[in-house]
Coordinates of C-alpha atoms in Angstrom, one line a residue:
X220 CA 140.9 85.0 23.1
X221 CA 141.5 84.3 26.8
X222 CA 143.3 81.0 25.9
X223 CA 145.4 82.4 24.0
X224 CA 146.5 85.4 25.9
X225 CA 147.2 82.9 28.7
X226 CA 149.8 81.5 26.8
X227 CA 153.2 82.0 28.4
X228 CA 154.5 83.2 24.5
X229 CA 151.5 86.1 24.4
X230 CA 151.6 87.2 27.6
X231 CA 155.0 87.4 28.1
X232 CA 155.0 89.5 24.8
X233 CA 152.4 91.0 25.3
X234 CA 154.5 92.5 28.5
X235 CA 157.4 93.6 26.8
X236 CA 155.4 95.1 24.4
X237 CA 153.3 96.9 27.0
X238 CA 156.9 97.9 29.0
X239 CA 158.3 99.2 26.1
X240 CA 154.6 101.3 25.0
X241 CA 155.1 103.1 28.6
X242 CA 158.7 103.4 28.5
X243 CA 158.6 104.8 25.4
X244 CA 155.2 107.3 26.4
X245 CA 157.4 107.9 29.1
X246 CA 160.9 109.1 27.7
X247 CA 159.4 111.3 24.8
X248 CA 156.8 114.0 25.9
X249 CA 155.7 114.6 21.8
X250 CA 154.8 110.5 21.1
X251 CA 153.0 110.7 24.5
X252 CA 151.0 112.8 23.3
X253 CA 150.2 111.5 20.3
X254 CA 149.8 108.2 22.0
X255 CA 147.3 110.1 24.2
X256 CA 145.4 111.3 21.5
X257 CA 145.3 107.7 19.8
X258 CA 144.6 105.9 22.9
X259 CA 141.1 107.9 23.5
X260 CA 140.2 107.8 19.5
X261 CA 140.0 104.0 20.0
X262 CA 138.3 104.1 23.5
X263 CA 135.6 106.2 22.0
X264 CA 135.3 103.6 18.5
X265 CA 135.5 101.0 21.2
X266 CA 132.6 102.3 23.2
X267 CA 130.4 103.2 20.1
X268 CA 131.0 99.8 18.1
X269 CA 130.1 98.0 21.2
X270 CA 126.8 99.3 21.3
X271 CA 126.0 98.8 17.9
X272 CA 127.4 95.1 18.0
X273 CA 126.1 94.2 21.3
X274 CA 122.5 93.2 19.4
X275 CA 124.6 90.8 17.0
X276 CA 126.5 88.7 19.4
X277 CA 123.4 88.0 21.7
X278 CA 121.7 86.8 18.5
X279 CA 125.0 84.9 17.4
X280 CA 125.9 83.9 20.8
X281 CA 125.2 79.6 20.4
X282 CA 127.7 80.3 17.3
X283 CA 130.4 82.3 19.0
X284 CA 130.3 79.7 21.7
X285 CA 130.5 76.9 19.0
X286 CA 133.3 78.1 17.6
X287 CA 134.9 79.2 21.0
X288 CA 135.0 75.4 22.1
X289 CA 136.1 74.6 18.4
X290 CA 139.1 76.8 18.7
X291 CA 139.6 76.0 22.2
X292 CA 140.6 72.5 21.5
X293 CA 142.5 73.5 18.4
X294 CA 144.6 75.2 20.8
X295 CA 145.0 72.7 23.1
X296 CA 146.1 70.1 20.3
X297 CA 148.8 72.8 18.9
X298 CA 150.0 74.2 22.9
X299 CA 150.8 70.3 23.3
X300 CA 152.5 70.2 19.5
X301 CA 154.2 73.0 20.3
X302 CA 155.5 73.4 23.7
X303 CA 157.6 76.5 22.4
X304 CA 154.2 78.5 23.2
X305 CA 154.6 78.2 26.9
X306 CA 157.8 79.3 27.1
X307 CA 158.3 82.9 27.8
X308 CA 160.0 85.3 24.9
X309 CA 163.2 86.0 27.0
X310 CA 163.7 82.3 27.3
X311 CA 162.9 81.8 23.2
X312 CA 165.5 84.0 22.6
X313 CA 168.1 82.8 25.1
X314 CA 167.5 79.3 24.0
X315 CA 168.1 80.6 20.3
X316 CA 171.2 82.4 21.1
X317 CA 172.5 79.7 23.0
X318 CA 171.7 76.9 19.8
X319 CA 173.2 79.6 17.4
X320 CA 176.1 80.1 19.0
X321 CA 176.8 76.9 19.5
X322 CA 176.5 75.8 15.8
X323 CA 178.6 78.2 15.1
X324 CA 181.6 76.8 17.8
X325 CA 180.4 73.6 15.7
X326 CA 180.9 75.0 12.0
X327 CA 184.3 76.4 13.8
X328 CA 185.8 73.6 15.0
X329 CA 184.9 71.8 11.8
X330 CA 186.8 74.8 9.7
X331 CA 189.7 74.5 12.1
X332 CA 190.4 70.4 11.9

């Protein structure tokens, strides 16, 4: 899970996400507090799943770190086939824009000649 929020894609989503949540919270008193509200239901779930699951991982804990290491290098094999995850989302979309609008110069200047 830490691998893969530490990818320049998630995290920098992850921010604008998170900007936008506050933002949001911020501009419109009523969704704050239902945002409120929903914030401390899953706190409280949170707190009582953890000790009722806490017993399970230490008995599955040689698993969860076998598959940890499993999908650890699974991600390291697809962050180096796709270096497109450590770019950040504003540059994705720049980069997008910037190929789109120059296909469509290209589909112009084909229409035009």
């Amino acid at each position: 899970v830490n691998q893969v929020a530490n990818l320049t894609l998630v995290s920098s989503a992850c921010d604008m996400v998170s900007t936008a949540y506050a933002s949001t919270k911020e501009s419109h008193p009523y969704i704050r507090s239902v945002c409120d509200a929903a914030e401390k239901g899953v706190k409280s779930v949170t707190e009582a799943t953890a000790s009722c699951v806490q017993p399970v991982l230490t008995t599955l804990e040689p698993h969860v770190a076998a598959a940890s290491e499993y999908a650890s290098k699974g991600l390291d094999k697809l962050g180096e086939k796709l270096p497109l995850l450590q770019k950040p989302v504003d540059q994705i979309i720049s980069d997008t824009k910037e190929l789109v609008s120059s296909r469509v110069a290209d589909a112009k200047d084909a229409v035009s000649s």
